[in-house]
PDB file of C-alpha atoms and ligand atoms in Angstrom:
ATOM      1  CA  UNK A1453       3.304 -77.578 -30.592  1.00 86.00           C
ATOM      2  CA  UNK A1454       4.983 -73.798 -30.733  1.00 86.00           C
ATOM      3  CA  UNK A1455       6.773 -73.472 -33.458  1.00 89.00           C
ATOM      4  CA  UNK A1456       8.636 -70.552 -32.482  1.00 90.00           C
ATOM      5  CA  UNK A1457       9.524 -72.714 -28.784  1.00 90.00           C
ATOM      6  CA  UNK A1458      10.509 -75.923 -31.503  1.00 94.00           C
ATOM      7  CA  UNK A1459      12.778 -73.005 -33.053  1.00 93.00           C
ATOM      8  CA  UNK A1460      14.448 -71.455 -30.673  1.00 94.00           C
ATOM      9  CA  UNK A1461      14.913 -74.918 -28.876  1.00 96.00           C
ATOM     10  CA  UNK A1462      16.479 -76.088 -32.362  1.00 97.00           C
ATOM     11  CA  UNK A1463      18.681 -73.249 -33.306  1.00 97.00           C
ATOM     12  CA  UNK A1464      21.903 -73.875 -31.717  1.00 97.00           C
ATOM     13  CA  UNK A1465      21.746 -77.580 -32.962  1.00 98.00           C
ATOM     14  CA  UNK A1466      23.444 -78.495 -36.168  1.00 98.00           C
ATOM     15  CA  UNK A1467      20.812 -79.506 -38.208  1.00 98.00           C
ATOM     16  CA  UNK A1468      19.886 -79.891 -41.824  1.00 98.00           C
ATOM     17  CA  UNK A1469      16.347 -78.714 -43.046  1.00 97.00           C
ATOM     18  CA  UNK A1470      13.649 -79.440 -40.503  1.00 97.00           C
ATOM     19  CA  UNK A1471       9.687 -80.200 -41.419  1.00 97.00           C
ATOM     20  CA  UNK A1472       7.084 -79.513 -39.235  1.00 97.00           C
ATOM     21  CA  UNK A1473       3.859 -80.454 -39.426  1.00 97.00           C
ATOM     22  CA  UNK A1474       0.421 -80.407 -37.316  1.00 97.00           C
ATOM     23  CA  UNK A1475      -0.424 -83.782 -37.941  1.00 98.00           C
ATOM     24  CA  UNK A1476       0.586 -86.210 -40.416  1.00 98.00           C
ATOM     25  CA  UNK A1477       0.719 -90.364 -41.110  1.00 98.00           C
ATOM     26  CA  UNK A1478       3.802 -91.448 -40.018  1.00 98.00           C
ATOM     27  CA  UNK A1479       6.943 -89.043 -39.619  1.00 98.00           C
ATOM     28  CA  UNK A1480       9.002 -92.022 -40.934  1.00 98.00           C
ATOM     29  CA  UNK A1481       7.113 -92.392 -44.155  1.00 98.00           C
ATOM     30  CA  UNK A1482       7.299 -88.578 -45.019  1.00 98.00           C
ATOM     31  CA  UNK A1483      11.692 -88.752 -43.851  1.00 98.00           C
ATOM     32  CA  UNK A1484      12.055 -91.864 -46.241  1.00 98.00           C
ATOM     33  CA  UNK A1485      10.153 -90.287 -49.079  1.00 98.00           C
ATOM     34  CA  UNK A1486      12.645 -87.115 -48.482  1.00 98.00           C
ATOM     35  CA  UNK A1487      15.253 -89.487 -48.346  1.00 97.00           C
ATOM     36  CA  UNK A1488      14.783 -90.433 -51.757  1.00 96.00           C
ATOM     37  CA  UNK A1489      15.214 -86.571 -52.630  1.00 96.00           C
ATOM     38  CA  UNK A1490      18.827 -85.887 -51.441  1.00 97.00           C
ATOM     39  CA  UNK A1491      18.529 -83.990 -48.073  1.00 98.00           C
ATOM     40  CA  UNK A1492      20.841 -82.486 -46.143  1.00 98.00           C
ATOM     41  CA  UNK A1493      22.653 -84.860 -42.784  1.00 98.00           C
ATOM     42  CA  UNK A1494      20.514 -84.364 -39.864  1.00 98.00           C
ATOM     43  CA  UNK A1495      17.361 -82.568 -41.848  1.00 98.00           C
ATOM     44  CA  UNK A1496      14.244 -83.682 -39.586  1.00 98.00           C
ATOM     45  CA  UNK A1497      10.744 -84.557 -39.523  1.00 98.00           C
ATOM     46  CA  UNK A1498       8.660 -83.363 -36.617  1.00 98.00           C
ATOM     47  CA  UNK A1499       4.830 -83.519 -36.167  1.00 98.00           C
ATOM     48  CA  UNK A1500       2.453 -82.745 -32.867  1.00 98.00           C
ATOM     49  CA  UNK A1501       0.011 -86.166 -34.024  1.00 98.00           C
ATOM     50  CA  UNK A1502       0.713 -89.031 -36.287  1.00 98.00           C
ATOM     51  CA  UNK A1503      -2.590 -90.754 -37.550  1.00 98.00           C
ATOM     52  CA  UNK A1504      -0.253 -94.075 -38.676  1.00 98.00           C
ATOM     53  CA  UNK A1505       3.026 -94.395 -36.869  1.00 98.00           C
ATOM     54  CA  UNK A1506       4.495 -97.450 -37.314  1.00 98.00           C
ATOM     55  CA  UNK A1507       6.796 -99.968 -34.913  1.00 97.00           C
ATOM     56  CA  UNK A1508       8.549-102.881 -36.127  1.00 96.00           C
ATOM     57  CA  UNK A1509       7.005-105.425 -38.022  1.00 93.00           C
ATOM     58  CA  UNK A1510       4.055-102.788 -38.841  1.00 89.00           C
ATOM     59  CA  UNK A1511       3.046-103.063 -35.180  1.00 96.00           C
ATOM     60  CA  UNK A1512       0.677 -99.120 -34.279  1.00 97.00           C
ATOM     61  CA  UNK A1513       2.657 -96.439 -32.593  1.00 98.00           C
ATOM     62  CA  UNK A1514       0.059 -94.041 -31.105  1.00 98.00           C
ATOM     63  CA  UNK A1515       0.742 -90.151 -31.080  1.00 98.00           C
ATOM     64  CA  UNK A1516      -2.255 -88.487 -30.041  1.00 98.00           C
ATOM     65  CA  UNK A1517      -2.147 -84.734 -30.901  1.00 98.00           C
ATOM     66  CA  UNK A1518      -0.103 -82.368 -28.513  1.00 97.00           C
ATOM     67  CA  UNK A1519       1.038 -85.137 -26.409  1.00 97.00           C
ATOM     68  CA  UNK A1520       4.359 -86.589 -27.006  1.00 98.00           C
ATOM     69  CA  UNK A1521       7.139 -86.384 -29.588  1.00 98.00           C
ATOM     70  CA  UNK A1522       7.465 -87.948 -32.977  1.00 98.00           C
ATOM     71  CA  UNK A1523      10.212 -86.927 -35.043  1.00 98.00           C
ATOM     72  CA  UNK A1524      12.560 -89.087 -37.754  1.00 98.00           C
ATOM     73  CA  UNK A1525      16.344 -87.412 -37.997  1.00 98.00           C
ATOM     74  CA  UNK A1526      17.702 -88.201 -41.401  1.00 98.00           C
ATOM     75  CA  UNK A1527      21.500 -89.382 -41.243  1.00 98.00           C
ATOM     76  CA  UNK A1528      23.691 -89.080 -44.529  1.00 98.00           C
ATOM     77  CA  UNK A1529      26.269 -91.485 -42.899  1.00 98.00           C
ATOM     78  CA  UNK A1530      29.514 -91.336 -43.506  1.00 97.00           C
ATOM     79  CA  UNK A1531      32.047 -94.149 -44.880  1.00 97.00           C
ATOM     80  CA  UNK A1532      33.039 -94.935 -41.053  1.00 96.00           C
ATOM     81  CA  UNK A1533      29.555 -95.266 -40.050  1.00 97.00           C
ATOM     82  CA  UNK A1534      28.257 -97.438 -42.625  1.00 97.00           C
ATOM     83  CA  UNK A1535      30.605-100.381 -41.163  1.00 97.00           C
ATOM     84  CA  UNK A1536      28.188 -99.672 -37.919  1.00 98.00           C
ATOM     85  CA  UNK A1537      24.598 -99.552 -39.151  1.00 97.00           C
ATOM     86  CA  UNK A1538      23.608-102.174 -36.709  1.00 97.00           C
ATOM     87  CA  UNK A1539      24.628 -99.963 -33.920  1.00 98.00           C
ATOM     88  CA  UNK A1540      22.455 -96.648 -34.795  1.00 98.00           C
ATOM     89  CA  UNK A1541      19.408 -98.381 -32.943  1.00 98.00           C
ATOM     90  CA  UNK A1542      21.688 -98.229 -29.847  1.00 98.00           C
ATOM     91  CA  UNK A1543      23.222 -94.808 -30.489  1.00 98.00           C
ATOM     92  CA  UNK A1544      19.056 -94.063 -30.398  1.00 98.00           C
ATOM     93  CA  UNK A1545      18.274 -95.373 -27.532  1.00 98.00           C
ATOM     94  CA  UNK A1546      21.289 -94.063 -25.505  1.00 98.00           C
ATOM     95  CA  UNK A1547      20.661 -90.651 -26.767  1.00 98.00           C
ATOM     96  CA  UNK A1548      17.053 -90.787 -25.425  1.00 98.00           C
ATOM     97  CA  UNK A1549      18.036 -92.398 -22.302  1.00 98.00           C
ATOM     98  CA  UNK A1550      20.817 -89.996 -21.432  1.00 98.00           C
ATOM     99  CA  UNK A1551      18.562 -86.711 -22.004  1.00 98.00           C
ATOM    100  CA  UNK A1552      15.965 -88.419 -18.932  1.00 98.00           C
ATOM    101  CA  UNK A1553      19.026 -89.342 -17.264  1.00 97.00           C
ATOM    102  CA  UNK A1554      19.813 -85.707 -17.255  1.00 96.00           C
ATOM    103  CA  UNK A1555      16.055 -85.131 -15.726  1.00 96.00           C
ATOM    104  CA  UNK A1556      17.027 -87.246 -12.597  1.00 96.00           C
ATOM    105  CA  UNK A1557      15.347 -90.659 -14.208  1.00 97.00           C
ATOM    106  CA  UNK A1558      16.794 -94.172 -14.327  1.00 96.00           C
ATOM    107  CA  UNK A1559      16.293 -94.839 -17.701  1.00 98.00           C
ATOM    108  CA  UNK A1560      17.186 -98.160 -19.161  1.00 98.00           C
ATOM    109  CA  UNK A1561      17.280 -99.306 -22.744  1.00 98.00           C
ATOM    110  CA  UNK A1562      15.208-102.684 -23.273  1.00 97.00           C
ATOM    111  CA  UNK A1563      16.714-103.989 -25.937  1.00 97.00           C
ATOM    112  CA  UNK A1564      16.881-103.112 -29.011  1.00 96.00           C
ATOM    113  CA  UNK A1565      14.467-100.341 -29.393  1.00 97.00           C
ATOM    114  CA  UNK A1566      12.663 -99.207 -25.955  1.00 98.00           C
ATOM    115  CA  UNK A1567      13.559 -96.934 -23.351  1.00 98.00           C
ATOM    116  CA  UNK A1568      12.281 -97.891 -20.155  1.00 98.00           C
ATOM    117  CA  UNK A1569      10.679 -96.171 -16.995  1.00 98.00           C
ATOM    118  CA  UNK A1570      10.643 -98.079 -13.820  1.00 95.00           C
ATOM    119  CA  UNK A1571      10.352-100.901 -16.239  1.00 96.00           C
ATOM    120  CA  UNK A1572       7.248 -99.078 -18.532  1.00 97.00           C
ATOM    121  CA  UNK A1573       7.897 -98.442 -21.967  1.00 98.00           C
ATOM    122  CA  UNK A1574       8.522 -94.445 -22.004  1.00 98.00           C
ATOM    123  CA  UNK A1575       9.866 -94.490 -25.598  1.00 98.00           C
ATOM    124  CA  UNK A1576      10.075 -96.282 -29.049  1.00 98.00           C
ATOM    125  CA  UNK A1577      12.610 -96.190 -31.706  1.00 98.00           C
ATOM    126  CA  UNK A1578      12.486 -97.312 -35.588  1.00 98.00           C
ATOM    127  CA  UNK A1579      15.816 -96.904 -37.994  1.00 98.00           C
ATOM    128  CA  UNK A1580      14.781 -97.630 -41.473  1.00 98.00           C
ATOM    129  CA  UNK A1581      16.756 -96.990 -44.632  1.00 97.00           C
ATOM    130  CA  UNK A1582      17.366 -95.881 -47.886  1.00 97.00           C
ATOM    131  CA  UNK A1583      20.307 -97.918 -50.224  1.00 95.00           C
ATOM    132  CA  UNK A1584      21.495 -96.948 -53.801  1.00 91.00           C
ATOM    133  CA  UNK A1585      22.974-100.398 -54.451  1.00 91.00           C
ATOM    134  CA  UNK A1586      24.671-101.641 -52.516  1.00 91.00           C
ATOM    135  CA  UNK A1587      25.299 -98.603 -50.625  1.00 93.00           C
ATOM    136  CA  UNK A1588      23.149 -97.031 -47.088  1.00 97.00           C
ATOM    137  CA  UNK A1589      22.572 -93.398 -48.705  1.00 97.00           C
ATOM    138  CA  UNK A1590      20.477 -92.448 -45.850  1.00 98.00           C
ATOM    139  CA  UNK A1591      19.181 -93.579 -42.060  1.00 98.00           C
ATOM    140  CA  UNK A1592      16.084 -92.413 -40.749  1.00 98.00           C
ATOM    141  CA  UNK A1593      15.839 -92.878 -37.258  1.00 98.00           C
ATOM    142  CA  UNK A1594      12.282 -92.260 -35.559  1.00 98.00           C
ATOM    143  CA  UNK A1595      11.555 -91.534 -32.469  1.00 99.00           C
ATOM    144  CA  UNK A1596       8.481 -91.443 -30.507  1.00 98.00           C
ATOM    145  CA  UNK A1597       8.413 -90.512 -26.521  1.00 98.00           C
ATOM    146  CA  UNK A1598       5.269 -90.131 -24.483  1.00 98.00           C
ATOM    147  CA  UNK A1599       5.241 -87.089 -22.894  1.00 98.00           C
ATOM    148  CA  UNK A1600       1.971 -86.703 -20.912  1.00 97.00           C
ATOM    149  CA  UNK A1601      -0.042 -89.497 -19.490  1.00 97.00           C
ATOM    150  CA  UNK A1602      -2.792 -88.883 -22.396  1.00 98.00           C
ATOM    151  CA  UNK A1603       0.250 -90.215 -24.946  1.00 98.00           C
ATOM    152  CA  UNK A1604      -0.176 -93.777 -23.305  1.00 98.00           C
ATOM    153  CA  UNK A1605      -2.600 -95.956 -25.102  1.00 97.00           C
ATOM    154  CA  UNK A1606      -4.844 -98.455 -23.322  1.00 96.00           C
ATOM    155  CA  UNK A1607      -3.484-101.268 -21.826  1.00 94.00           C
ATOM    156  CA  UNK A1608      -5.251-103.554 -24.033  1.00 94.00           C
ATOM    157  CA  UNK A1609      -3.296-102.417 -26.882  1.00 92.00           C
ATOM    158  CA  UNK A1610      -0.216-103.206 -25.127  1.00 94.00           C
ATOM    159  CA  UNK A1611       2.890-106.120 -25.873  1.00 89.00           C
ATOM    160  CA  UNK A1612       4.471-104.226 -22.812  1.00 94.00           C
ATOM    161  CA  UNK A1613       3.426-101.715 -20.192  1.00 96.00           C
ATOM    162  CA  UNK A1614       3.817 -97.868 -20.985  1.00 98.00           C
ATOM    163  CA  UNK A1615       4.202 -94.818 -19.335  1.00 98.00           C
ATOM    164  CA  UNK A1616       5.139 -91.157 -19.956  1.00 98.00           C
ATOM    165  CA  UNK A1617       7.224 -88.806 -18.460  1.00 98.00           C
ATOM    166  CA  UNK A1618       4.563 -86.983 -17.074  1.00 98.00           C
ATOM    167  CA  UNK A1619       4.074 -89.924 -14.922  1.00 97.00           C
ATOM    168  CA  UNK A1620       7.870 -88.907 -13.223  1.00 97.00           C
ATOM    169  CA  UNK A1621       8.025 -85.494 -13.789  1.00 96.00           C
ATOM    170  CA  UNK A1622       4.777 -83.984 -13.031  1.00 94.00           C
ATOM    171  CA  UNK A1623       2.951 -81.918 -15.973  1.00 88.00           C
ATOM    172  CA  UNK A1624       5.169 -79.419 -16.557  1.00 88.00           C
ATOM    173  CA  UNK A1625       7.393 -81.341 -19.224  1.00 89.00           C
ATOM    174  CA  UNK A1626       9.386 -79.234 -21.698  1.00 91.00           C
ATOM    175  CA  UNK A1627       8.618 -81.177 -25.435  1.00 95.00           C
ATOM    176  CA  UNK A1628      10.800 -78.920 -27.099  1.00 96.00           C
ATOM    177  CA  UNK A1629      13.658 -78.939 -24.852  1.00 96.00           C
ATOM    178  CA  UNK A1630      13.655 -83.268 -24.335  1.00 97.00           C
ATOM    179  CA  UNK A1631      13.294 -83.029 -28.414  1.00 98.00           C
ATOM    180  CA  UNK A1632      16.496 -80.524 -28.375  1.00 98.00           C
ATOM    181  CA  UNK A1633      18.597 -82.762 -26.031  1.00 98.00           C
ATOM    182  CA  UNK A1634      17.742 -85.849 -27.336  1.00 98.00           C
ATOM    183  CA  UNK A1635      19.360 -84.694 -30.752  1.00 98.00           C
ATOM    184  CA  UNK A1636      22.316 -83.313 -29.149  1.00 98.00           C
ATOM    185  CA  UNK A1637      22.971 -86.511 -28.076  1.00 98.00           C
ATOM    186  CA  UNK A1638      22.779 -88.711 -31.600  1.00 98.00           C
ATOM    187  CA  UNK A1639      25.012 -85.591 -32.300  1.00 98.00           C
ATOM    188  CA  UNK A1640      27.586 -85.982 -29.613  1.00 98.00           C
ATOM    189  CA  UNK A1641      27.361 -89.893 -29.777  1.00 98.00           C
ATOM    190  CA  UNK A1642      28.008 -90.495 -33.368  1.00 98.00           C
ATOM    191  CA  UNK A1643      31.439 -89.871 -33.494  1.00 98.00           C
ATOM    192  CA  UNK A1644      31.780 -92.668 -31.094  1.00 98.00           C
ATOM    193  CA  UNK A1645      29.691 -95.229 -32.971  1.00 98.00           C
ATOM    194  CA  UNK A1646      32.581 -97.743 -33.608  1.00 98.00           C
ATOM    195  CA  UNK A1647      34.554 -97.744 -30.858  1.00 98.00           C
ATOM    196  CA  UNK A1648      34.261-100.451 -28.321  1.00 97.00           C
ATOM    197  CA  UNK A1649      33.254 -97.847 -25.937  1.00 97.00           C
ATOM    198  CA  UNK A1650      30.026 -97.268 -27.210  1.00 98.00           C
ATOM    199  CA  UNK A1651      29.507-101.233 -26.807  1.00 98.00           C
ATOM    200  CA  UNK A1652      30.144-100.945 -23.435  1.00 98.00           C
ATOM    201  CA  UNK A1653      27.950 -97.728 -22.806  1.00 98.00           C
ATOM    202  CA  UNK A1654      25.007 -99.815 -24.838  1.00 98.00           C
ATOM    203  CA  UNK A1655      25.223-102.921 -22.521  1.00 97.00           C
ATOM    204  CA  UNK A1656      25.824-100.874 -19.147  1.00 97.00           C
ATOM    205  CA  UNK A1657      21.980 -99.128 -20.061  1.00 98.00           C
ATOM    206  CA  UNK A1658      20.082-102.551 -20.852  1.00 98.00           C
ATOM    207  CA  UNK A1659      17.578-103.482 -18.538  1.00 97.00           C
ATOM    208  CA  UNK A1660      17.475-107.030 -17.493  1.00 97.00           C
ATOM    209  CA  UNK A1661      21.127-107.578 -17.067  1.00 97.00           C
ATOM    210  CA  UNK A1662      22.039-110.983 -15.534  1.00 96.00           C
ATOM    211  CA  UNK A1663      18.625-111.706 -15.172  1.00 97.00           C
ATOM    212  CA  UNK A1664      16.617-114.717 -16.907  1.00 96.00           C
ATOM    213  CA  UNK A1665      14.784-113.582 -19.798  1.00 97.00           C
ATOM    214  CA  UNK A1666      12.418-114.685 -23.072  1.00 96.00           C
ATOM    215  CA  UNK A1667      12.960-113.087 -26.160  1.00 96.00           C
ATOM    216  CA  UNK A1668      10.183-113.669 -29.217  1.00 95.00           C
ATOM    217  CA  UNK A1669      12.321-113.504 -32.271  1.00 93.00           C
ATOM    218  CA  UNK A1670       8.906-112.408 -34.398  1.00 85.00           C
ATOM    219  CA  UNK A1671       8.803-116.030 -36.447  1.00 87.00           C
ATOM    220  CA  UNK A1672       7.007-117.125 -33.450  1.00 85.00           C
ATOM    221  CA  UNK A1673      10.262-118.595 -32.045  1.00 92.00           C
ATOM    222  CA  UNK A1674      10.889-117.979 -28.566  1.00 94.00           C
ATOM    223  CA  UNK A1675      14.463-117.984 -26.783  1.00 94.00           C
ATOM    224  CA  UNK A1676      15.400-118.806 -23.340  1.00 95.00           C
ATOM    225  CA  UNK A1677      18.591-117.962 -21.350  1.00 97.00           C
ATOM    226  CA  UNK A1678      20.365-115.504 -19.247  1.00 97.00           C
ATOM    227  CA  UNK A1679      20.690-111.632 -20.485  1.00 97.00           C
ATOM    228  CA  UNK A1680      24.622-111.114 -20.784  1.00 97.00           C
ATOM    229  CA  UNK A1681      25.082-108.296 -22.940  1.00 97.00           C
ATOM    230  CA  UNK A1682      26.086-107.224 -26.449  1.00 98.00           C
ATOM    231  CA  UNK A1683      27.890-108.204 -29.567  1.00 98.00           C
ATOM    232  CA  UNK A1684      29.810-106.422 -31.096  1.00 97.00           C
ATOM    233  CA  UNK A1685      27.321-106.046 -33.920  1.00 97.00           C
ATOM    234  CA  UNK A1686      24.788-105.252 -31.057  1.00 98.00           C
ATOM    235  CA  UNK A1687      23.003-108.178 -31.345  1.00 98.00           C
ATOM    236  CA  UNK A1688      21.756-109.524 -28.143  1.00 98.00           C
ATOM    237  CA  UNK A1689      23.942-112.260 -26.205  1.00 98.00           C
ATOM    238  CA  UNK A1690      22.391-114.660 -24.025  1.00 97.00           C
ATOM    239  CA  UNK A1691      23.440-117.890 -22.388  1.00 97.00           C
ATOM    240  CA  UNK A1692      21.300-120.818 -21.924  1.00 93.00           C
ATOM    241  CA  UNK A1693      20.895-123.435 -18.925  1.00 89.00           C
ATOM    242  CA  UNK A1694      23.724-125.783 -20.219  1.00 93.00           C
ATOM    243  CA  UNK A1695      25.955-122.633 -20.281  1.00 92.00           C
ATOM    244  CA  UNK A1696      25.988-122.097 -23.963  1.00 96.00           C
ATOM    245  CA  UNK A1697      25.870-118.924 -25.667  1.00 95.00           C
ATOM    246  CA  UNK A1698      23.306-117.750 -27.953  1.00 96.00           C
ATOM    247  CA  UNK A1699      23.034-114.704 -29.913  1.00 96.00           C
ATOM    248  CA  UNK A1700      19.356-113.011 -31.177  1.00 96.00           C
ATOM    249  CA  UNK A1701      20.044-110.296 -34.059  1.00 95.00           C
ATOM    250  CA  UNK A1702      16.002-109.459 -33.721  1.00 95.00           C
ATOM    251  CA  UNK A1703      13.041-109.478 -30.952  1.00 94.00           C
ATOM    252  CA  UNK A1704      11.380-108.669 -28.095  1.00 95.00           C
ATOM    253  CA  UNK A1705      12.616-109.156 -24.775  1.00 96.00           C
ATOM    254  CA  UNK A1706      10.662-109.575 -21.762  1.00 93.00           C
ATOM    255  CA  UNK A1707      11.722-111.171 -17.784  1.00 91.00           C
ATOM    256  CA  UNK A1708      10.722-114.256 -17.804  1.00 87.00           C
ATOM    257  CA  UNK A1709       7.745-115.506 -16.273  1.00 77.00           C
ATOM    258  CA  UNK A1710       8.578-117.878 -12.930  1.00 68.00           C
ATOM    259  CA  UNK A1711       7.438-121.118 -13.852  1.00 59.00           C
TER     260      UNK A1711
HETATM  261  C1  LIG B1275       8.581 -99.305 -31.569  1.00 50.12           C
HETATM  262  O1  LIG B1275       8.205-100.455 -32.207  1.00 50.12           O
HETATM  263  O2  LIG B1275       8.590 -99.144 -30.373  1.00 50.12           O
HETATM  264  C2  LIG B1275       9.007 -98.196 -32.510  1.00 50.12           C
HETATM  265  C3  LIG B1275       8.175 -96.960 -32.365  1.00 50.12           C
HETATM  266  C4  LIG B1275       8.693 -95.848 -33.242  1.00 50.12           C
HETATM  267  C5  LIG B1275       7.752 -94.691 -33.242  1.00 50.12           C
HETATM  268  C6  LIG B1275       8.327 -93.502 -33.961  1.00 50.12           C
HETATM  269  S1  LIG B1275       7.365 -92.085 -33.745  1.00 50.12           S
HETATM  270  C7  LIG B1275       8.204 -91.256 -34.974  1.00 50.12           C
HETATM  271  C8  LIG B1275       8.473 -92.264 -36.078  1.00 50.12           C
HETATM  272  N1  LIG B1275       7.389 -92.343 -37.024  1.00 50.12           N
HETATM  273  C9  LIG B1275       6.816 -93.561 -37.025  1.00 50.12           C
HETATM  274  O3  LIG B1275       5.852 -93.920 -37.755  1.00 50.12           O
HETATM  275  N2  LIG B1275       7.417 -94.356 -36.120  1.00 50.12           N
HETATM  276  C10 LIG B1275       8.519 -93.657 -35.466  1.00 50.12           C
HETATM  277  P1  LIG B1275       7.885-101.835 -31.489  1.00 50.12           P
HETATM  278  O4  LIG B1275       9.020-102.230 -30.603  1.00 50.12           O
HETATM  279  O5  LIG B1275       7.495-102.749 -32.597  1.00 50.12           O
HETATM  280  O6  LIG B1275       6.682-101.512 -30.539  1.00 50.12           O
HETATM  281  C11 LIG B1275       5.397-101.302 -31.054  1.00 50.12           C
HETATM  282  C12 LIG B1275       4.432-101.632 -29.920  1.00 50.12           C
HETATM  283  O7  LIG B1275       4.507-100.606 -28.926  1.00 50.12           O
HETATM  284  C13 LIG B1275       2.976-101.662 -30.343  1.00 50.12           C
HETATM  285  O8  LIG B1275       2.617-102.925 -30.837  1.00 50.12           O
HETATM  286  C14 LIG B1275       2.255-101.334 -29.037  1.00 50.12           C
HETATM  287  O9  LIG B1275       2.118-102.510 -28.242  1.00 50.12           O
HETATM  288  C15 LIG B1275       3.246-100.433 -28.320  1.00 50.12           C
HETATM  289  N3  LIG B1275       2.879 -99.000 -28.416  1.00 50.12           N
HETATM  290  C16 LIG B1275       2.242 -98.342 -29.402  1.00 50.12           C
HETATM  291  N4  LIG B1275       2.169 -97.039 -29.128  1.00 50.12           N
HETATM  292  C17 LIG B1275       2.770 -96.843 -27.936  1.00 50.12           C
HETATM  293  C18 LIG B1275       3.016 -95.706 -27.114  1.00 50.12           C
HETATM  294  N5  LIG B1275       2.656 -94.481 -27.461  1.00 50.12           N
HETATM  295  N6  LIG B1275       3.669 -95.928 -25.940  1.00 50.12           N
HETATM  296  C19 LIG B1275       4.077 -97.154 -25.554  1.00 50.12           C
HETATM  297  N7  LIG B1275       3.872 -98.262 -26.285  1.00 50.12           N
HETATM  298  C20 LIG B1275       3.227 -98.103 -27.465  1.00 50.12           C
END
């Protein structure tokens, strides 16, 4: 990656410190061990390869070198946004979706933490975080997007089908630019985090909407029922066959299989 390109793409945003490096474990790991060390709101983490990024539940994230982003943006939040903590995931994913949207691309948020691609996993998100107490003192919120097909690990390695933007967009993919407008929009979101509106914006992205789906709530417990949208929390809300609601506060969605 160019650093002076990752510069100049940066230097209108508002950001705090920013560290870049070649290649590195897991951008997470390094943003929560800065975390610990008082940064500035909105200091970053960048690097062209991780060797050990990390999804949920310690699942792999794969970030071959020079082929995709992976960056963690360290929130300080405020008083306001620490009643909304469950909502940063979404504020994420919107971000991310609106900067393809932007490219022409129907992008579509697969709840909680993908951003979808004709129905291929384009991007992955994981908000972690640091407490004093009782008290959030900082969010890290990584980000990982495949940028050129070579980002897309085998199939085999797969829960759910990838792609990259490449794929859409042809090779000539600006990193640097994507990187830049995906963090002007956590910027321009997070004022909005609490207000219903964001809610609304959240459920209007999801993929799967009205349709019949199977979420795995990772204790091996799998629920059935009808995607309807968000809580206010943005936890997922379903409804099963009998009509009922249910509500999932972790998983992973998929359609479900016809029977
Ligand atoms: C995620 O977890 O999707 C969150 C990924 C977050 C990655 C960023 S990169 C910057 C920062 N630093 C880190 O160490 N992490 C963050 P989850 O929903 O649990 O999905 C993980 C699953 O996605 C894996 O088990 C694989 O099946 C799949 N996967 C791994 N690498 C992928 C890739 N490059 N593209 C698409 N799918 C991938």
């Amino acid at each position: 990656m160019n650093q002076d390109e990752l510069k100049k793409a940066l230097s209108k945003l508002p950001l705090g410190d920013v560290k870049y490096f070649d290649s590195i474990g897991s951008t997470n790991n390094e943003a929560l061990a800065w975390a610990t060390k008082d940064p500035k709101d909105l200091s970053l983490v960048i690097a062209d390869e991780q060797t050990a990024g990390r999804g949920r539940l310690d699942r792999k994230w794969f970030t071959p070198r020079g082929t995709a982003l992976a960056f963690s943006l360290i929130l300080r939040p405020t008083a306001e946004e620490k009643s909304y903590l469950t909502r940063m995931v979404g504020l994420a994913a919107l971000a991310v979706a609106d900067a393809l949207r932007t490219r022409g691309l129907v992008a579509q948020v697969k709840w909680p933490n993908d951003v979808l691609l004709n129905g291929h996993k384009v991007a992955g998100i994981l908000v972690e975080s640091v407490w004093t107490g009782e008290e959030v003192d900082c969010l890290v919120i990584g980000i990982g997007v495949n940028i050129l097909k070579s980002a897309v690990p085998p199939a085999e390695l797969l829960q759910f089908p990838a792609t990259s933007l490449e794929e859409s967009l042809g090779p000539a993919v600006e990193r640097e630019e994507i990187l830049r407008d995906i963090l002007a929009g956590i910027i321009a979101l997070r004022p909005h985090l609490g207000a219903d509106s964001f809610i609304v914006s959240w459920e209007t992205a999801l993929a799967f909407r009205g349709e019949q789906v199977q979420v795995e709530e990772g204790n091996g417990n799998l629920v059935i029922g009808k995607l309807l949208g968000l809580e206010s929390d943005g936890s997922l809300r379903l409804s099963d066959e009998q009509g009922n609601s249910i509500t999932v506060r972790f998983g992973d969605v998929r359609l479900r299989p016809a029977v």
